[in-house]
Short mmCIF file of C-alpha atoms in Angstrom, two decimals:
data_model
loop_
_atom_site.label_atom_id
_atom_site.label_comp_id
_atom_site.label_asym_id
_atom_site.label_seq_id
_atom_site.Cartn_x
_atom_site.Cartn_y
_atom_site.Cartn_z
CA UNK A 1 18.08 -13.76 -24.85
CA UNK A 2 19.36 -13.27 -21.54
CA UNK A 3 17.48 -13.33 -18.34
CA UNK A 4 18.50 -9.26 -17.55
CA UNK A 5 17.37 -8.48 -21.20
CA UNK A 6 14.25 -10.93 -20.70
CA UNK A 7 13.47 -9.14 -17.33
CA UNK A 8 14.16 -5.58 -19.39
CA UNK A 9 11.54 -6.88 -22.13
CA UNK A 10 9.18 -7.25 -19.47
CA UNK A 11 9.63 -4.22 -17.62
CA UNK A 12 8.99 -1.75 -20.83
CA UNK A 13 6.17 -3.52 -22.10
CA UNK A 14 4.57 -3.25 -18.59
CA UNK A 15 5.52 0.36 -18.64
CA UNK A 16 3.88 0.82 -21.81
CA UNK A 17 0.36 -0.82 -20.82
CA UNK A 18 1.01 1.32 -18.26
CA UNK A 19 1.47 4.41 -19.85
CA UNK A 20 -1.88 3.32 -22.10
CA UNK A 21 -3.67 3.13 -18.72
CA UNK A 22 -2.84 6.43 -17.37
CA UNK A 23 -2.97 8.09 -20.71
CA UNK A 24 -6.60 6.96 -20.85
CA UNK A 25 -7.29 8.50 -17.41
CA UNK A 26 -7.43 12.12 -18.60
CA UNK A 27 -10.19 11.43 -20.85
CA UNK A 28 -12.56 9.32 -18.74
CA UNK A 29 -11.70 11.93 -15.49
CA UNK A 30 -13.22 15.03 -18.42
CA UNK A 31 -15.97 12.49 -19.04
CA UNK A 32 -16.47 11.73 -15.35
CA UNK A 33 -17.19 15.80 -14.33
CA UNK A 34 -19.65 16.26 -16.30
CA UNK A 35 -21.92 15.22 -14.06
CA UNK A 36 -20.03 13.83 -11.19
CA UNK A 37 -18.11 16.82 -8.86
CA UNK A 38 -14.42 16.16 -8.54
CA UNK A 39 -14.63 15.23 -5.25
CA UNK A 40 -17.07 12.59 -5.20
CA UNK A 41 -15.22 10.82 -8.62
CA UNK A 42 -12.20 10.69 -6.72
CA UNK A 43 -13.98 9.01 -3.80
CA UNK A 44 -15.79 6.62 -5.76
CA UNK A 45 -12.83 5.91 -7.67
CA UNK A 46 -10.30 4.69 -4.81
CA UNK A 47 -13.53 2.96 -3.32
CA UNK A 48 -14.08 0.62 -5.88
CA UNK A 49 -9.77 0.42 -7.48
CA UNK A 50 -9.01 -0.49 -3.43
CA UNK A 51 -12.26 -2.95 -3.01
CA UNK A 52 -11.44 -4.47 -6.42
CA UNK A 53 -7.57 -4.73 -5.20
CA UNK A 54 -9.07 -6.15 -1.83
CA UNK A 55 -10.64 -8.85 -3.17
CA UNK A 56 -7.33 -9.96 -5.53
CA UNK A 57 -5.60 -9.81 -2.66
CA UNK A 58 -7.66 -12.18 -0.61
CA UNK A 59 -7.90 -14.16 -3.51
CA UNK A 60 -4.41 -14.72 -3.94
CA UNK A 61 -4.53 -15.88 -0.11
CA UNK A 62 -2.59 -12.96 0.89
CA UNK A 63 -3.01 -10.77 4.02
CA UNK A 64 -2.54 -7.16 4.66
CA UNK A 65 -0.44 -5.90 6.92
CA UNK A 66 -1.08 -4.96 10.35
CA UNK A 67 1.28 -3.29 11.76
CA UNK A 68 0.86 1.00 12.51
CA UNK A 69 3.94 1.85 10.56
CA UNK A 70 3.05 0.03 7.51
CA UNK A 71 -0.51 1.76 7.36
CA UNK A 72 1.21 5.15 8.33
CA UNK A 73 3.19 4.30 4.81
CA UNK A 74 -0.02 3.38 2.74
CA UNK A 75 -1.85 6.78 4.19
CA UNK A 76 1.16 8.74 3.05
CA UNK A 77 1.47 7.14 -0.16
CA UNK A 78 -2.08 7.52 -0.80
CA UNK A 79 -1.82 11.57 -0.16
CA UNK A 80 0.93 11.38 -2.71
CA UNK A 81 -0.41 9.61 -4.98
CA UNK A 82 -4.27 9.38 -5.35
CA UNK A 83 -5.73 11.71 -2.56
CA UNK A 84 -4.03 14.91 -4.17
CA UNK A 85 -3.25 14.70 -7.33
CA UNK A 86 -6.24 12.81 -8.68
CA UNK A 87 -8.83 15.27 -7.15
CA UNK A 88 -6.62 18.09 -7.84
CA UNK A 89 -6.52 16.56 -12.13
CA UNK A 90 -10.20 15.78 -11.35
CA UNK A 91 -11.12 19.62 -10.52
CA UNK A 92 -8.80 21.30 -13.19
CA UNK A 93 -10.19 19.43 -15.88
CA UNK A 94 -13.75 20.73 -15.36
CA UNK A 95 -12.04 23.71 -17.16
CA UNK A 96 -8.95 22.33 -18.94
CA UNK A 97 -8.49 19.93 -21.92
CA UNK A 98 -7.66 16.53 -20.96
CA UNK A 99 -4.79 16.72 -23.73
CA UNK A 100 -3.57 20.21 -22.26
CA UNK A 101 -3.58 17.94 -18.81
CA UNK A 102 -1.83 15.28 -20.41
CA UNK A 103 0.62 17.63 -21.75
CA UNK A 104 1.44 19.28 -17.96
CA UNK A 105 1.12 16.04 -16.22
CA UNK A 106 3.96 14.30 -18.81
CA UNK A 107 6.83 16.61 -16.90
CA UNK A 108 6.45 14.15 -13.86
CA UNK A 109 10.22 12.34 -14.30
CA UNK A 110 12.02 15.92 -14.21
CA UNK A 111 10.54 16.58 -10.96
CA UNK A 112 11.60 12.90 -10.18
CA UNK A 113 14.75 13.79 -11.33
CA UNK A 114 15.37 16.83 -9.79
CA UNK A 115 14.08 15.79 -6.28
CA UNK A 116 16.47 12.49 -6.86
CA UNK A 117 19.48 15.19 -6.97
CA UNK A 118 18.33 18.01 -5.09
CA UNK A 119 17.17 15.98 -2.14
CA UNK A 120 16.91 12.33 -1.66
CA UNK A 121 19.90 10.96 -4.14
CA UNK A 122 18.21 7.41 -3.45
CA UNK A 123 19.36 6.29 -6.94
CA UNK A 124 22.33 6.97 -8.85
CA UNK A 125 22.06 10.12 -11.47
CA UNK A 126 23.97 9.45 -14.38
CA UNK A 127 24.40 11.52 -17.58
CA UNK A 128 22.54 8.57 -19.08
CA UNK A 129 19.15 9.54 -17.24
CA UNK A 130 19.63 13.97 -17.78
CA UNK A 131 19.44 13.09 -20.87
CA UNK A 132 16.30 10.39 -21.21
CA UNK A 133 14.66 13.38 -19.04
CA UNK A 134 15.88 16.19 -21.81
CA UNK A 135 15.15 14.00 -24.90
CA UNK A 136 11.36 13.31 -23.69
CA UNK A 137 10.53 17.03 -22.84
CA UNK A 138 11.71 17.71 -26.27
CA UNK A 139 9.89 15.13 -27.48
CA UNK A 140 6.58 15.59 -26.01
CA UNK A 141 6.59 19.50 -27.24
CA UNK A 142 7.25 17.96 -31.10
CA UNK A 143 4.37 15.59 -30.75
CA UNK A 144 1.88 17.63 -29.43
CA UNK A 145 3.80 21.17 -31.56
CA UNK A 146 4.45 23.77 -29.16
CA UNK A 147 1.81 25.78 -30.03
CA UNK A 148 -0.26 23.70 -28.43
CA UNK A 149 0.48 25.14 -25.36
CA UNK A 150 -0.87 28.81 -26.39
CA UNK A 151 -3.59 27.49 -24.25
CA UNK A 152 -1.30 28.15 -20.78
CA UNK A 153 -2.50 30.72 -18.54
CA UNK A 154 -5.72 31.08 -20.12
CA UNK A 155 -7.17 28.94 -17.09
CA UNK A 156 -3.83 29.84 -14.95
CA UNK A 157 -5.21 27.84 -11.25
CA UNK A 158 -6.73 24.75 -12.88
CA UNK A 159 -2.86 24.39 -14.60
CA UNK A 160 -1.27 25.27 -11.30
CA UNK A 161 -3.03 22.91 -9.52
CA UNK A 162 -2.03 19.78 -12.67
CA UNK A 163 1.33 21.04 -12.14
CA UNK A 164 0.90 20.66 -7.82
CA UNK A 165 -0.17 16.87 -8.42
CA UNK A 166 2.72 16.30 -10.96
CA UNK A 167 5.14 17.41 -8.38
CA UNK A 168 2.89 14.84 -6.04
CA UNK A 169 3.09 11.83 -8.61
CA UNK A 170 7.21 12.68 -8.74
CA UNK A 171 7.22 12.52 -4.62
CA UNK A 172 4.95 9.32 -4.49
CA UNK A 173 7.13 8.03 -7.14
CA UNK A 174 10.29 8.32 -4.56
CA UNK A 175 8.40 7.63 -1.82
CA UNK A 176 6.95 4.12 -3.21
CA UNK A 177 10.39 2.69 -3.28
CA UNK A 178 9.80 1.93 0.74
CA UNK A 179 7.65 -0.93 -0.55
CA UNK A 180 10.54 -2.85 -1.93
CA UNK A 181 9.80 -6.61 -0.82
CA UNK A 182 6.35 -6.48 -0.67
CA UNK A 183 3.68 -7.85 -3.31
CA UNK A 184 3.04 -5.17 -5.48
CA UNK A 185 -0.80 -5.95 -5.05
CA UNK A 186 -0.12 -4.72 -1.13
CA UNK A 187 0.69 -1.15 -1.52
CA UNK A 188 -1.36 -0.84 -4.23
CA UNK A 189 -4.92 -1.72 -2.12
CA UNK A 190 -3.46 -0.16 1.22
CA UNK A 191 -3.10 3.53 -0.37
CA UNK A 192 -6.23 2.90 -2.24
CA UNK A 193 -8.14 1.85 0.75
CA UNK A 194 -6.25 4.71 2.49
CA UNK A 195 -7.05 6.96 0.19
CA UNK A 196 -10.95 5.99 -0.04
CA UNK A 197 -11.51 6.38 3.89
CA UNK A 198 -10.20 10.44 3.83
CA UNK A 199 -12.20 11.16 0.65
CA UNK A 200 -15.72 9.49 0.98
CA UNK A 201 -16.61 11.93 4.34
CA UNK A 202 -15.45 14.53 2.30
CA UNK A 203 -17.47 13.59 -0.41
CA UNK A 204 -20.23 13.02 1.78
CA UNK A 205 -19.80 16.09 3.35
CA UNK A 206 -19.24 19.02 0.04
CA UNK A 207 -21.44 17.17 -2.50
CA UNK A 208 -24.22 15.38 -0.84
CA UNK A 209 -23.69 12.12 -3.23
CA UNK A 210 -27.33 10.62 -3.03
CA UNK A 211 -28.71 14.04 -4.14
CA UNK A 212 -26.13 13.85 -7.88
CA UNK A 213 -27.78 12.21 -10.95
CA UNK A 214 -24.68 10.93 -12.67
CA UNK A 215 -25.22 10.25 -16.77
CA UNK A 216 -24.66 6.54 -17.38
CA UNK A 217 -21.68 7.96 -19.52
CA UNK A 218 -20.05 9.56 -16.79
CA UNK A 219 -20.57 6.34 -14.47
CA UNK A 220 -19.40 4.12 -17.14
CA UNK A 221 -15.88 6.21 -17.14
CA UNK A 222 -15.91 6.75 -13.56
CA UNK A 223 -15.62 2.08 -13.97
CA UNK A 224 -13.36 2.38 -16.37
CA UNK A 225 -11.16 5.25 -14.63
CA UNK A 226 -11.97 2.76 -11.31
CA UNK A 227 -10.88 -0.82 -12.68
CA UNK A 228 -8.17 -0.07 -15.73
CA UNK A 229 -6.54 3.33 -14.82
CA UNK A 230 -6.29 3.10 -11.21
CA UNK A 231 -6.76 -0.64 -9.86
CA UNK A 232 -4.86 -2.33 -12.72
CA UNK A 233 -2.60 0.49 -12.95
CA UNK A 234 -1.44 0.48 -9.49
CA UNK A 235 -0.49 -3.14 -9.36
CA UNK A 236 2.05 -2.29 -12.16
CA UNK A 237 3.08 0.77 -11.19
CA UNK A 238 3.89 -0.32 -7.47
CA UNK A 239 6.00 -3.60 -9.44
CA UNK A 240 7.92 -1.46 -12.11
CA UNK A 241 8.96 0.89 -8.89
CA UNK A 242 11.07 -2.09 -7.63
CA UNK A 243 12.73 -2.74 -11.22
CA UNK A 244 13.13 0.17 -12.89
CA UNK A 245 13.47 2.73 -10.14
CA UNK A 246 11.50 6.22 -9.08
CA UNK A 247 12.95 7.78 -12.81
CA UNK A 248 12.83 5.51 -14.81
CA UNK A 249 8.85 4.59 -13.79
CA UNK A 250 8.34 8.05 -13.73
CA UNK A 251 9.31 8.19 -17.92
CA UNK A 252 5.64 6.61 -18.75
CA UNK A 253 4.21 10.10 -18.38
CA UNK A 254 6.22 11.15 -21.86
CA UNK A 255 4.88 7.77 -23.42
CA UNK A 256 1.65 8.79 -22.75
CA UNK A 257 1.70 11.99 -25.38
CA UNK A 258 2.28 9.37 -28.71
CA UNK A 259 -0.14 7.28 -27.45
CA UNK A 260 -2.97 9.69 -26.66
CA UNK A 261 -1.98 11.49 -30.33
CA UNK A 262 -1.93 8.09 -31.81
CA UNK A 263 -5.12 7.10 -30.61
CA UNK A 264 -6.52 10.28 -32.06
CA UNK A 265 -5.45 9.67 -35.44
CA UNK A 266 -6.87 6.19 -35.38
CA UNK A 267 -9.87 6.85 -34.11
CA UNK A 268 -10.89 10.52 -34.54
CA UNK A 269 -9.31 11.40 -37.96
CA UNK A 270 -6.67 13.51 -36.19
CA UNK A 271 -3.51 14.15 -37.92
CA UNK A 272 0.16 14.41 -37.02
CA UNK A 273 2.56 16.85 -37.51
CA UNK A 274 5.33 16.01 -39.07
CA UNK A 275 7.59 17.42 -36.20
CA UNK A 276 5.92 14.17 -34.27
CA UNK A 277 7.43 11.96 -35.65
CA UNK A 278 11.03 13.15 -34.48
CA UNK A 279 9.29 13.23 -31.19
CA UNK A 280 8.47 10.13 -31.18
CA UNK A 281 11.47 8.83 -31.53
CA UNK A 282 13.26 11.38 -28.90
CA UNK A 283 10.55 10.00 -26.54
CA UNK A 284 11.75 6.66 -27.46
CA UNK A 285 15.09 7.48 -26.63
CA UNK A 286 14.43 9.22 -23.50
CA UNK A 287 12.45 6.67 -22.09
CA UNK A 288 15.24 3.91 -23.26
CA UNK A 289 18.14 6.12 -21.59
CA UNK A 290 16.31 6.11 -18.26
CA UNK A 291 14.99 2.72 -18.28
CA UNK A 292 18.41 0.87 -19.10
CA UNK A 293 19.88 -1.30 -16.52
CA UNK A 294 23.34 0.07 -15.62
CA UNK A 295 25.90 -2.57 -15.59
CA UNK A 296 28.00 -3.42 -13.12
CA UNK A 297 31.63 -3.51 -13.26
CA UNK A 298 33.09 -7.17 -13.37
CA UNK A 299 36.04 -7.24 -10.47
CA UNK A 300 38.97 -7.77 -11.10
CA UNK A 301 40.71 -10.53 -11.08
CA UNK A 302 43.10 -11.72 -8.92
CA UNK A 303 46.00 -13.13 -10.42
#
């Protein structure tokens, strides 16, 4: 095996633990507001994901930045990618399925892709990639059968405001590739400890924290949510950014459908369609088609 196809091995299992982390998220967020407000999860949950993240980094015997434009990156990446979207997820799935949220959330690499052409063109967009992004939309509405989404409109703002922090995740997606050099444990606890200082005095402020009396199954997903979906998460995220680029990272959102359904049938005697198995394997394809290095042309030579 070659090192590039080693390094590619790598990169899609990471994106696939990855994809298992996030698609987990939905379900301990609708187990964390049941009796934890949106607000304060979200605060609680970049507290302890950027102390945990803290503490690796020390470990490791690296340092933080300190420098005013590097923590001016980490607050804006931490508005696109935590501060927003999770407490926006967080609030619309007090009234909307986690698997309907899962379902919205999974369209993140087409507004990747289409901010990629319409506005930043920081990577090259190649036939290759319009059609990883076609082949997973079609895929995800096999998997989960279209008719799953009879359920759109019925709580119209709560799915407005998934589709707002999709368009966020697709920005912070772009956005993240400013942290090309750096340890991918750096950006991760900078936005997370970014993120934690603008929402605990908001927390403090609109839900009064000390007066909540969280169930011990909500606090044990708001740990879960804290250590596996967001601190762990991160670390790989902010690394598969630098190798696979803003789309291609982006294309564990449509992973995260087959998993979620597959866990389902495992564990709570769901069944599959048989339209998801075609899915699955237009998923597969999109995600391959947008993850695939592009090779370079070999010069010429000079004779």
């Amino acid at each position: 095996m070659t090192a590039e196809n080693k390094n590619l091995t790598t990169d899609l299992a990471l994106l696939l633990l990855l994809s298992t982390l996030w698609g987990a998220s939905y379900t301990f967020i609708k187990l964390g507001v049941e009796t934890i407000p949106p607000i304060t999860l979200i605060a609680a949950r970049t507290l302890v994901a950027g102390s945990l993240l803290l503490a690796i980094v020390w470990a490791r015997g690296l340092s933080l930045p300190r420098d005013r434009k590097s923590w001016g990156r980490f607050l804006f990446q931490a508005c696109l990618n935590s501060v927003i979207p999770f407490t926006l997820i967080a609030w619309a799935e007090q009234t909307t399925d986690a698997g309907l949220a899962t379902i919205l959330n999974s369209t993140s690499p087409i507004f990747t892709f289409l901010l990629t052409v319409l506005v930043t063109r920081h990577e090259v967009v190649t036939g290759r990639k319009l059609f990883g992004v076609s082949a997973g939309l079609v895929g995800v509405g096999l998997i989960v059968g279209f008719e799953a989404l009879g359920g759109l409109g019925q709580e119209a703002w709560a799915q407005l405001a998934i589709v707002v922090a999709t368009v966020s995740y697709a920005g912070a997606a772009i956005f993240g590739k400013n942290f090309r050099g750096l340890d991918p444990m750096i950006p991760a606890a900078g936005s997370m400890i970014c993120g934690a200082i603008l929402l605990i005095p908001a927390s403090l402020i609109v839900d009064r924290p000390w007066t909540l009396a969280p169930s011990s199954e909500s606090v044990m997903a708001l740990l879960g949510l804290s250590v596996f979906s967001t601190a762990l998460a991160f670390v790989i995220y902010f690394r598969l950014i630098q190798t696979l680029g803003s789309v291609g990272t982006t294309a564990q959102a449509y992973i995260r459908v087959p998993i979620g359904v597959g866990l389902g049938v495992l564990f709570l005697g769901e069944t599959l369609m048989p339209t998801a198995w075609l899915g699955l394997v237009c998923v597969l394809a999109g995600v391959i088609a947008m993850t695939w290095p592009t090779r370079k042309p070999v010069p010429a030579a000079n004779w």
